[in-house]
mmCIF file of C-alpha atoms and ligand atoms in Angstrom:
data_model
loop_
_atom_site.group_PDB
_atom_site.id
_atom_site.type_symbol
_atom_site.label_atom_id
_atom_site.label_comp_id
_atom_site.label_asym_id
_atom_site.label_seq_id
_atom_site.Cartn_x
_atom_site.Cartn_y
_atom_site.Cartn_z
ATOM 1 C CA MET U 1 108.223 52.671 -34.796
ATOM 2 C CA LEU U 2 111.164 54.532 -33.225
ATOM 3 C CA ARG U 3 110.268 57.010 -30.516
ATOM 4 C CA ALA U 4 112.377 59.147 -28.163
ATOM 5 C CA LYS U 5 112.812 58.505 -24.471
ATOM 6 C CA ILE U 6 114.540 60.571 -21.785
ATOM 7 C CA ILE U 7 116.826 58.082 -20.032
ATOM 8 C CA ALA U 8 118.662 60.445 -17.654
ATOM 9 C CA THR U 9 118.595 63.982 -16.280
ATOM 10 C CA GLY U 10 121.060 66.306 -14.562
ATOM 11 C CA SER U 11 121.185 69.899 -13.411
ATOM 12 C CA TYR U 12 123.556 72.443 -11.992
ATOM 13 C CA ALA U 13 123.244 75.948 -10.569
ATOM 14 C CA PRO U 14 126.068 78.225 -9.445
ATOM 15 C CA ALA U 15 126.631 78.400 -5.687
ATOM 16 C CA LYS U 16 126.153 82.153 -5.272
ATOM 17 C CA LYS U 17 122.638 83.084 -4.108
ATOM 18 C CA LEU U 18 121.088 86.513 -4.563
ATOM 19 C CA THR U 19 118.059 86.961 -2.304
ATOM 20 C CA ASN U 20 115.202 89.459 -2.510
ATOM 21 C CA LEU U 21 116.692 91.142 0.554
ATOM 22 C CA ASP U 22 120.004 91.554 -1.326
ATOM 23 C CA LEU U 23 118.056 93.162 -4.187
ATOM 24 C CA GLU U 24 116.354 95.594 -1.806
ATOM 25 C CA LYS U 25 119.822 97.068 -1.275
ATOM 26 C CA MET U 26 120.480 97.379 -5.029
ATOM 27 C CA VAL U 27 117.247 98.817 -6.502
ATOM 28 C CA ASP U 28 113.957 100.343 -5.340
ATOM 29 C CA THR U 29 112.116 97.083 -4.691
ATOM 30 C CA SER U 30 110.947 94.920 -1.804
ATOM 31 C CA ASP U 31 110.843 91.253 -0.880
ATOM 32 C CA GLU U 32 107.080 91.685 -0.549
ATOM 33 C CA TRP U 33 106.620 93.042 -4.113
ATOM 34 C CA ILE U 34 108.822 90.376 -5.696
ATOM 35 C CA THR U 35 107.220 87.526 -3.730
ATOM 36 C CA GLU U 36 103.640 88.674 -4.415
ATOM 37 C CA ARG U 37 104.092 89.488 -8.096
ATOM 38 C CA THR U 38 106.406 86.620 -9.071
ATOM 39 C CA GLY U 39 106.835 83.987 -6.324
ATOM 40 C CA ILE U 40 110.634 84.364 -6.534
ATOM 41 C CA LYS U 41 112.651 84.490 -3.283
ATOM 42 C CA GLU U 42 116.210 83.984 -4.508
ATOM 43 C CA ARG U 43 118.196 83.191 -7.667
ATOM 44 C CA ARG U 44 121.666 81.817 -8.438
ATOM 45 C CA ILE U 45 124.351 83.970 -10.040
ATOM 46 C CA ALA U 46 127.292 82.647 -12.071
ATOM 47 C CA GLY U 47 130.801 83.614 -11.045
ATOM 48 C CA GLU U 48 132.565 86.353 -12.994
ATOM 49 C CA LYS U 49 134.535 83.838 -15.065
ATOM 50 C CA GLN U 50 131.821 81.159 -15.170
ATOM 51 C CA THR U 51 130.252 80.793 -18.621
ATOM 52 C CA THR U 52 127.105 79.164 -19.951
ATOM 53 C CA SER U 53 129.121 76.208 -21.280
ATOM 54 C CA ASP U 54 130.627 75.743 -17.793
ATOM 55 C CA LEU U 55 127.137 75.347 -16.330
ATOM 56 C CA ALA U 56 126.084 73.120 -19.238
ATOM 57 C CA TYR U 57 129.163 70.942 -18.673
ATOM 58 C CA GLU U 58 128.348 70.339 -14.988
ATOM 59 C CA ALA U 59 124.710 69.428 -15.728
ATOM 60 C CA SER U 60 125.752 67.180 -18.646
ATOM 61 C CA LYS U 61 128.293 65.253 -16.552
ATOM 62 C CA ILE U 62 125.559 64.392 -14.033
ATOM 63 C CA ALA U 63 123.101 63.291 -16.752
ATOM 64 C CA LEU U 64 125.778 61.206 -18.503
ATOM 65 C CA LYS U 65 126.722 59.487 -15.257
ATOM 66 C CA GLN U 66 123.094 58.662 -14.540
ATOM 67 C CA SER U 67 122.612 57.279 -18.063
ATOM 68 C CA GLY U 68 125.581 54.949 -17.809
ATOM 69 C CA LEU U 69 126.736 56.222 -21.205
ATOM 70 C CA LYS U 70 130.130 57.725 -22.001
ATOM 71 C CA ALA U 71 130.491 61.071 -23.780
ATOM 72 C CA LYS U 72 131.896 59.221 -26.778
ATOM 73 C CA ASP U 73 128.551 57.378 -27.174
ATOM 74 C CA ILE U 74 126.653 60.644 -27.798
ATOM 75 C CA ASP U 75 126.006 61.376 -31.479
ATOM 76 C CA LEU U 76 124.280 64.770 -31.153
ATOM 77 C CA ILE U 77 124.546 67.665 -28.694
ATOM 78 C CA ILE U 78 121.933 70.428 -28.674
ATOM 79 C CA VAL U 79 122.225 73.418 -26.359
ATOM 80 C CA ALA U 80 119.232 75.720 -25.953
ATOM 81 C CA THR U 81 120.427 79.145 -24.852
ATOM 82 C CA VAL U 82 120.174 82.884 -25.494
ATOM 83 C CA THR U 83 123.270 83.606 -23.418
ATOM 84 C CA GLY U 84 125.906 81.489 -25.166
ATOM 85 C CA ASP U 85 129.601 81.921 -24.366
ATOM 86 C CA MET U 86 130.133 83.767 -27.680
ATOM 87 C CA PRO U 87 128.084 84.526 -30.832
ATOM 88 C CA MET U 88 130.302 81.952 -32.538
ATOM 89 C CA PRO U 89 131.132 79.079 -32.142
ATOM 90 C CA SER U 90 128.013 77.536 -30.709
ATOM 91 C CA THR U 91 127.975 76.756 -27.003
ATOM 92 C CA ALA U 92 127.172 73.177 -28.041
ATOM 93 C CA CYS U 93 130.569 72.942 -29.811
ATOM 94 C CA LEU U 94 132.338 74.280 -26.717
ATOM 95 C CA LEU U 95 130.474 71.718 -24.622
ATOM 96 C CA GLN U 96 131.375 68.937 -27.061
ATOM 97 C CA ASN U 97 135.030 69.867 -26.639
ATOM 98 C CA ARG U 98 134.844 69.913 -22.819
ATOM 99 C CA LEU U 99 133.086 66.538 -22.738
ATOM 100 C CA GLU U 100 135.343 65.070 -25.449
ATOM 101 C CA ALA U 101 132.207 63.811 -27.172
ATOM 102 C CA LYS U 102 134.135 63.406 -30.404
ATOM 103 C CA LYS U 103 131.437 61.565 -32.347
ATOM 104 C CA ALA U 104 128.741 64.169 -31.729
ATOM 105 C CA ALA U 105 127.418 66.833 -34.083
ATOM 106 C CA ALA U 106 126.673 69.968 -32.071
ATOM 107 C CA PHE U 107 124.507 73.050 -32.479
ATOM 108 C CA ASP U 108 122.582 75.649 -30.463
ATOM 109 C CA ILE U 109 118.910 76.507 -30.519
ATOM 110 C CA ASN U 110 117.615 79.986 -29.783
ATOM 111 C CA ALA U 111 113.980 79.973 -28.778
ATOM 112 C CA ALA U 112 114.469 81.916 -25.538
ATOM 113 C CA CYS U 113 112.533 80.464 -22.601
ATOM 114 C CA SER U 114 110.928 77.867 -24.898
ATOM 115 C CA GLY U 115 114.380 76.721 -26.050
ATOM 116 C CA PHE U 116 114.512 73.477 -24.099
ATOM 117 C CA LEU U 117 111.155 72.309 -25.482
ATOM 118 C CA TYR U 118 112.145 73.378 -29.004
ATOM 119 C CA GLY U 119 115.293 71.302 -28.476
ATOM 120 C CA LEU U 120 113.224 68.381 -27.242
ATOM 121 C CA SER U 121 111.108 68.603 -30.381
ATOM 122 C CA VAL U 122 114.204 68.634 -32.621
ATOM 123 C CA ALA U 123 115.839 65.777 -30.703
ATOM 124 C CA GLU U 124 112.631 63.741 -30.874
ATOM 125 C CA SER U 125 112.455 64.273 -34.650
ATOM 126 C CA PHE U 126 116.093 63.243 -35.193
ATOM 127 C CA ILE U 127 115.553 60.069 -33.183
ATOM 128 C CA LYS U 128 112.295 59.241 -34.978
ATOM 129 C CA ALA U 129 114.044 59.782 -38.317
ATOM 130 C CA GLY U 130 116.721 57.326 -37.211
ATOM 131 C CA THR U 131 119.609 59.677 -38.006
ATOM 132 C CA HIS U 132 120.787 60.064 -34.375
ATOM 133 C CA LYS U 133 120.439 57.586 -31.536
ATOM 134 C CA LYS U 134 121.889 59.103 -28.388
ATOM 135 C CA ILE U 135 121.312 62.811 -27.897
ATOM 136 C CA LEU U 136 122.437 65.176 -25.148
ATOM 137 C CA LEU U 137 120.046 68.124 -24.848
ATOM 138 C CA VAL U 138 120.918 70.980 -22.494
ATOM 139 C CA GLY U 139 119.153 74.194 -21.506
ATOM 140 C CA ALA U 140 121.743 76.573 -20.045
ATOM 141 C CA GLU U 141 121.795 80.288 -19.303
ATOM 142 C CA THR U 142 123.814 82.981 -17.561
ATOM 143 C CA LEU U 143 121.182 85.710 -17.789
ATOM 144 C CA SER U 144 122.847 87.606 -14.936
ATOM 145 C CA LYS U 145 125.504 88.730 -17.439
ATOM 146 C CA PHE U 146 122.875 90.376 -19.672
ATOM 147 C CA THR U 147 120.800 91.905 -16.880
ATOM 148 C CA ASP U 148 120.666 95.621 -16.191
ATOM 149 C CA TRP U 149 121.161 95.573 -12.424
ATOM 150 C CA LYS U 150 119.709 99.108 -12.254
ATOM 151 C CA ASP U 151 116.414 98.125 -13.919
ATOM 152 C CA ARG U 152 114.072 96.863 -11.195
ATOM 153 C CA THR U 153 111.502 95.707 -13.744
ATOM 154 C CA THR U 154 113.841 92.950 -14.995
ATOM 155 C CA CYS U 155 116.710 92.411 -12.555
ATOM 156 C CA VAL U 156 114.539 90.812 -9.887
ATOM 157 C CA LEU U 157 113.324 88.105 -12.280
ATOM 158 C CA PHE U 158 116.229 86.194 -13.762
ATOM 159 C CA GLY U 159 118.798 83.657 -12.596
ATOM 160 C CA ASP U 160 121.523 81.344 -13.895
ATOM 161 C CA GLY U 161 121.601 77.561 -14.243
ATOM 162 C CA ALA U 162 121.612 74.535 -16.520
ATOM 163 C CA GLY U 163 119.659 71.332 -16.966
ATOM 164 C CA ALA U 164 120.498 68.377 -19.205
ATOM 165 C CA VAL U 165 118.745 65.279 -20.481
ATOM 166 C CA ILE U 166 119.935 62.271 -22.466
ATOM 167 C CA LEU U 167 117.562 60.906 -25.091
ATOM 168 C CA GLU U 168 117.628 57.513 -26.691
ATOM 169 C CA ALA U 169 115.519 55.639 -29.221
ATOM 170 C CA THR U 170 112.913 53.211 -27.914
ATOM 171 C CA GLU U 171 110.214 51.023 -29.379
ATOM 172 C CA GLY U 172 108.346 50.912 -26.081
ATOM 173 C CA GLU U 173 105.433 53.082 -24.964
ATOM 174 C CA ASN U 174 107.369 54.993 -22.258
ATOM 175 C CA CYS U 175 108.492 57.870 -24.429
ATOM 176 C CA ILE U 176 107.826 61.408 -25.594
ATOM 177 C CA LEU U 177 104.240 61.168 -26.868
ATOM 178 C CA SER U 178 104.213 64.519 -28.674
ATOM 179 C CA THR U 179 105.925 67.894 -28.897
ATOM 180 C CA HIS U 180 104.359 71.153 -30.101
ATOM 181 C CA ILE U 181 106.237 74.325 -31.079
ATOM 182 C CA HIS U 182 104.850 77.762 -32.021
ATOM 183 C CA SER U 183 106.078 81.316 -32.697
ATOM 184 C CA ASP U 184 104.718 84.810 -33.280
ATOM 185 C CA GLY U 185 107.555 87.053 -34.491
ATOM 186 C CA SER U 186 105.203 90.051 -34.744
ATOM 187 C CA LEU U 187 105.520 90.363 -30.944
ATOM 188 C CA TRP U 188 109.347 90.216 -30.832
ATOM 189 C CA GLU U 189 109.557 93.618 -29.121
ATOM 190 C CA LEU U 190 107.898 92.375 -25.935
ATOM 191 C CA LEU U 191 111.065 90.565 -24.895
ATOM 192 C CA ASN U 192 114.462 91.079 -26.498
ATOM 193 C CA LEU U 193 118.184 91.644 -26.115
ATOM 194 C CA PRO U 194 118.781 94.249 -28.834
ATOM 195 C CA GLY U 195 122.579 94.646 -28.824
ATOM 196 C CA GLY U 196 125.425 92.508 -30.105
ATOM 197 C CA GLY U 197 123.909 91.352 -33.386
ATOM 198 C CA SER U 198 123.910 92.847 -36.884
ATOM 199 C CA LYS U 199 121.128 95.320 -36.002
ATOM 200 C CA ASN U 200 123.093 96.906 -33.161
ATOM 201 C CA PRO U 201 126.709 95.724 -33.312
ATOM 202 C CA PRO U 202 128.728 96.450 -30.184
ATOM 203 C CA THR U 203 129.876 100.072 -30.048
ATOM 204 C CA LYS U 204 130.512 102.521 -27.222
ATOM 205 C CA GLU U 205 127.118 103.992 -28.048
ATOM 206 C CA SER U 206 125.319 100.651 -27.903
ATOM 207 C CA ILE U 207 126.870 100.029 -24.508
ATOM 208 C CA ASN U 208 125.955 103.488 -23.212
ATOM 209 C CA LYS U 209 122.374 103.005 -24.388
ATOM 210 C CA GLY U 210 122.177 99.693 -22.487
ATOM 211 C CA LEU U 211 121.389 97.738 -25.645
ATOM 212 C CA HIS U 212 123.317 94.694 -24.402
ATOM 213 C CA PHE U 213 120.821 94.150 -21.591
ATOM 214 C CA LEU U 214 117.631 92.179 -21.713
ATOM 215 C CA LYS U 215 114.431 94.254 -22.165
ATOM 216 C CA MET U 216 110.931 93.145 -21.329
ATOM 217 C CA LYS U 217 107.464 94.663 -21.428
ATOM 218 C CA GLY U 218 106.521 92.557 -18.415
ATOM 219 C CA ASN U 219 102.815 93.134 -18.166
ATOM 220 C CA GLU U 220 102.106 92.623 -21.891
ATOM 221 C CA THR U 221 104.280 89.503 -21.883
ATOM 222 C CA PHE U 222 102.395 88.246 -18.833
ATOM 223 C CA LYS U 223 99.021 88.608 -20.550
ATOM 224 C CA ALA U 224 100.239 86.990 -23.775
ATOM 225 C CA ALA U 225 101.698 84.100 -21.763
ATOM 226 C CA VAL U 226 98.513 83.369 -19.799
ATOM 227 C CA ARG U 227 96.332 83.555 -22.933
ATOM 228 C CA THR U 228 98.613 81.382 -25.048
ATOM 229 C CA LEU U 229 99.458 78.735 -22.459
ATOM 230 C CA GLU U 230 95.811 78.074 -21.672
ATOM 231 C CA SER U 231 95.078 76.825 -25.164
ATOM 232 C CA LEU U 232 98.527 75.229 -25.591
ATOM 233 C CA VAL U 233 98.109 72.848 -22.653
ATOM 234 C CA THR U 234 94.533 71.843 -23.491
ATOM 235 C CA ASP U 235 95.425 71.296 -27.171
ATOM 236 C CA THR U 236 98.454 69.159 -26.185
ATOM 237 C CA LEU U 237 96.338 66.876 -24.012
ATOM 238 C CA LYS U 238 93.595 66.665 -26.673
ATOM 239 C CA ALA U 239 96.142 65.676 -29.321
ATOM 240 C CA ASN U 240 96.988 62.648 -27.158
ATOM 241 C CA ASN U 241 93.490 61.842 -25.872
ATOM 242 C CA ILE U 242 94.665 62.403 -22.310
ATOM 243 C CA LYS U 243 92.470 64.019 -19.649
ATOM 244 C CA PRO U 244 93.985 66.506 -17.163
ATOM 245 C CA SER U 245 93.055 64.099 -14.345
ATOM 246 C CA GLN U 246 95.454 61.520 -15.858
ATOM 247 C CA LEU U 247 98.424 63.876 -15.439
ATOM 248 C CA SER U 248 100.851 63.107 -12.630
ATOM 249 C CA ALA U 249 102.807 66.317 -13.042
ATOM 250 C CA LEU U 250 102.851 69.630 -14.864
ATOM 251 C CA ILE U 251 106.365 71.017 -15.310
ATOM 252 C CA PRO U 252 105.992 74.611 -16.465
ATOM 253 C CA HIS U 253 108.629 77.139 -17.459
ATOM 254 C CA GLN U 254 109.377 78.997 -14.236
ATOM 255 C CA ALA U 255 108.712 82.653 -15.121
ATOM 256 C CA ASN U 256 106.016 83.715 -12.704
ATOM 257 C CA LEU U 257 103.962 81.817 -10.123
ATOM 258 C CA ARG U 258 100.774 83.637 -11.185
ATOM 259 C CA ILE U 259 101.211 82.454 -14.789
ATOM 260 C CA ILE U 260 101.830 78.905 -13.528
ATOM 261 C CA GLN U 261 98.711 79.027 -11.317
ATOM 262 C CA ALA U 262 96.581 80.303 -14.218
ATOM 263 C CA THR U 263 97.697 77.369 -16.389
ATOM 264 C CA ALA U 264 97.062 74.857 -13.591
ATOM 265 C CA ASN U 265 93.601 76.379 -13.019
ATOM 266 C CA ARG U 266 92.735 76.051 -16.681
ATOM 267 C CA LEU U 267 93.509 72.326 -16.446
ATOM 268 C CA GLY U 268 91.744 71.963 -13.096
ATOM 269 C CA LEU U 269 95.026 70.669 -11.620
ATOM 270 C CA SER U 270 95.763 71.164 -7.947
ATOM 271 C CA MET U 271 99.064 72.911 -7.280
ATOM 272 C CA ASP U 272 100.505 69.796 -5.613
ATOM 273 C CA LYS U 273 100.754 68.284 -9.108
ATOM 274 C CA VAL U 274 102.697 71.299 -10.383
ATOM 275 C CA VAL U 275 106.487 71.361 -10.082
ATOM 276 C CA VAL U 276 107.524 74.813 -8.875
ATOM 277 C CA ASN U 277 111.090 75.812 -8.016
ATOM 278 C CA LEU U 278 111.172 79.447 -9.148
ATOM 279 C CA ASP U 279 111.249 80.523 -5.505
ATOM 280 C CA ARG U 280 114.840 79.175 -5.423
ATOM 281 C CA TYR U 281 116.071 79.868 -8.977
ATOM 282 C CA GLY U 282 114.005 82.687 -10.480
ATOM 283 C CA ASN U 283 113.497 82.577 -14.236
ATOM 284 C CA THR U 284 116.440 80.704 -15.788
ATOM 285 C CA SER U 285 114.966 80.862 -19.331
ATOM 286 C CA ALA U 286 115.873 77.712 -21.324
ATOM 287 C CA ALA U 287 117.298 76.053 -18.201
ATOM 288 C CA SER U 288 114.155 76.248 -16.094
ATOM 289 C CA ILE U 289 112.268 73.166 -17.326
ATOM 290 C CA PRO U 290 115.231 70.746 -17.327
ATOM 291 C CA ILE U 291 116.274 71.896 -13.823
ATOM 292 C CA ALA U 292 112.704 71.383 -12.540
ATOM 293 C CA LEU U 293 112.460 68.033 -14.358
ATOM 294 C CA ASP U 294 115.743 66.849 -12.853
ATOM 295 C CA GLU U 295 114.655 67.835 -9.343
ATOM 296 C CA ALA U 296 111.291 66.104 -9.811
ATOM 297 C CA VAL U 297 112.989 62.896 -10.991
ATOM 298 C CA ARG U 298 115.546 62.922 -8.177
ATOM 299 C CA THR U 299 113.006 63.560 -5.434
ATOM 300 C CA GLY U 300 110.767 60.744 -6.687
ATOM 301 C CA ARG U 301 107.923 63.052 -7.766
ATOM 302 C CA ILE U 302 107.979 61.443 -11.202
ATOM 303 C CA ARG U 303 107.726 57.689 -11.515
ATOM 304 C CA LYS U 304 107.567 55.156 -14.322
ATOM 305 C CA ASP U 305 104.328 55.281 -16.373
ATOM 306 C CA ASP U 306 103.451 58.817 -15.158
ATOM 307 C CA TYR U 307 102.016 61.246 -17.711
ATOM 308 C CA ILE U 308 103.951 64.524 -17.539
ATOM 309 C CA LEU U 309 103.108 67.748 -19.317
ATOM 310 C CA LEU U 310 105.850 70.316 -20.000
ATOM 311 C CA GLU U 311 105.113 73.850 -21.240
ATOM 312 C CA ALA U 312 107.004 77.069 -21.869
ATOM 313 C CA PHE U 313 106.528 80.586 -23.163
ATOM 314 C CA GLY U 314 109.179 83.180 -23.993
ATOM 315 C CA GLY U 315 110.860 85.719 -26.260
ATOM 316 C CA GLY U 316 110.268 85.492 -29.982
ATOM 317 C CA LEU U 317 107.530 85.166 -29.046
ATOM 318 C CA THR U 318 107.754 81.413 -28.783
ATOM 319 C CA TRP U 319 105.762 78.792 -26.928
ATOM 320 C CA ALA U 320 106.035 75.047 -26.776
ATOM 321 C CA SER U 321 104.865 71.922 -24.989
ATOM 322 C CA ALA U 322 105.560 68.222 -24.672
ATOM 323 C CA LEU U 323 103.640 65.278 -23.266
ATOM 324 C CA ILE U 324 105.724 62.415 -21.928
ATOM 325 C CA LYS U 325 104.852 58.981 -20.624
ATOM 326 C CA TRP U 326 107.745 58.476 -18.188
HETATM 327 O O1 LIG W 401 110.243 83.934 -19.304
HETATM 328 C C1 LIG W 401 109.709 84.475 -20.460
HETATM 329 C C2 LIG W 401 108.439 85.125 -20.305
HETATM 330 N N1 LIG W 401 108.431 86.093 -19.242
HETATM 331 C C3 LIG W 401 107.348 86.231 -18.536
HETATM 332 O O2 LIG W 401 106.422 85.488 -18.765
HETATM 333 C C4 LIG W 401 107.294 87.318 -17.528
HETATM 334 C C5 LIG W 401 105.962 87.949 -17.603
HETATM 335 N N2 LIG W 401 105.740 89.093 -16.771
HETATM 336 C C6 LIG W 401 105.739 89.076 -15.406
HETATM 337 O O3 LIG W 401 106.101 88.104 -14.776
HETATM 338 C C7 LIG W 401 105.180 90.287 -14.712
HETATM 339 O O4 LIG W 401 104.604 91.152 -15.652
HETATM 340 C C8 LIG W 401 106.224 91.073 -13.868
HETATM 341 C C9 LIG W 401 106.551 90.292 -12.621
HETATM 342 C C10 LIG W 401 107.456 91.337 -14.702
HETATM 343 C C11 LIG W 401 105.605 92.409 -13.411
HETATM 344 O O5 LIG W 401 104.403 92.197 -12.709
HETATM 345 P P1 LIG W 401 103.083 93.049 -13.090
HETATM 346 O O6 LIG W 401 102.041 92.630 -12.152
HETATM 347 O O7 LIG W 401 102.819 92.815 -14.558
HETATM 348 O O8 LIG W 401 103.537 94.517 -12.770
HETATM 349 P P2 LIG W 401 103.646 95.784 -13.733
HETATM 350 O O9 LIG W 401 104.732 95.600 -14.728
HETATM 351 O O10 LIG W 401 102.283 96.109 -14.251
HETATM 352 O O11 LIG W 401 104.080 96.893 -12.700
HETATM 353 C C12 LIG W 401 103.265 97.271 -11.594
HETATM 354 C C13 LIG W 401 103.992 98.325 -10.773
HETATM 355 C C14 LIG W 401 104.558 99.466 -11.604
HETATM 356 O O12 LIG W 401 104.395 100.659 -10.877
HETATM 357 P P3 LIG W 401 103.200 101.673 -11.234
HETATM 358 O O13 LIG W 401 103.428 102.062 -12.664
HETATM 359 O O14 LIG W 401 101.935 100.899 -11.030
HETATM 360 O O15 LIG W 401 103.398 102.778 -10.249
HETATM 361 C C15 LIG W 401 106.028 99.148 -11.685
HETATM 362 O O16 LIG W 401 106.828 100.288 -11.861
HETATM 363 O O17 LIG W 401 105.113 97.736 -10.099
HETATM 364 C C16 LIG W 401 106.277 98.522 -10.346
HETATM 365 N N3 LIG W 401 107.449 97.645 -10.331
HETATM 366 C C17 LIG W 401 108.113 97.323 -9.208
HETATM 367 N N4 LIG W 401 107.938 97.688 -7.924
HETATM 368 C C18 LIG W 401 108.804 97.167 -7.027
HETATM 369 C C19 LIG W 401 108.016 97.002 -11.380
HETATM 370 N N5 LIG W 401 109.060 96.260 -10.959
HETATM 371 C C20 LIG W 401 109.135 96.443 -9.620
HETATM 372 C C21 LIG W 401 109.993 95.956 -8.629
HETATM 373 N N6 LIG W 401 109.788 96.332 -7.355
HETATM 374 N N7 LIG W 401 110.997 95.090 -8.912
#
């Protein structure tokens, strides 16, 4: 039976750092509040002309190099993002052009912070079906461009970056064991970016009302995330007959350290098994898991035969998980 395997990873974050101390000068906040409530210390900010596809391109080049494949070998490109370069064409098509991956079909996925794991689920299905054999999956965001820098309840949270993986078919047992995707559209108002679509097309009024900035009911989202992730991670392990003690690493979406700790507690995992980098990047939405995965691979935290659990929660609402035998 064909299964999907991640054969290479790559990530990229813009050079510019914005620290909590920088934010203290911009809005009524403090390093202490941000650190205690979120765990974030600094985040990266894209340059004025730097787009989501630019970040995706840098991360993809690294993953391709590691894989030993050429761009022309890739037959599908999926980009998970809510901050694409333009509403149309897809950021995946722009990336295909930059990479000169001429053979590849390309499309975007919008599942907010769960986007990378939704993409992993789609990529896994395409590989299992045998229709595509070498897939480039990228999570990339420039949330800084959709952030209201006067709104302290959101602007301290988000950052920019991209992470990429290359997937290939395998018949071996080192592969993606399962993926799980879920949504609850009734809670869409908890986290949204209301402007720029057919509901609120861009007008002077929509700009004045701040509709092109991300909105979040933080505390309600927090509670929904903790509740949902607890059952998601236990169900994912159960579906594979794996005990938490067999896990080598948990790679969570990097939204809030307290959410991450609650999920680890539920599994009885000590925090040294949990990959955390939100102190350095903030919440990079769809990019957060592939950046953390890439760092874990490169620093040797993940080794062959390790069981790794990935989980995410975000706007939609959406939530998703994957269990991998590395
Ligand atoms: O990635 C997708 C999913 N996203 C998430 O999962 C994020 C989920 N939410 C969170 O991470 C947290 O809810 C936040 C970090 C956003 C907020 O933490 P909280 O513990 O839920 O705080 P809160 O929203 O209940 O606000 C507590 C207080 C409020 O003041 P009052 O009303 O108690 O006087 C806020 O106005 O903190 C105030 N506050 C701030 N104070 C200083 C809100 N933002 C700030 C700030 N600096 N940046």
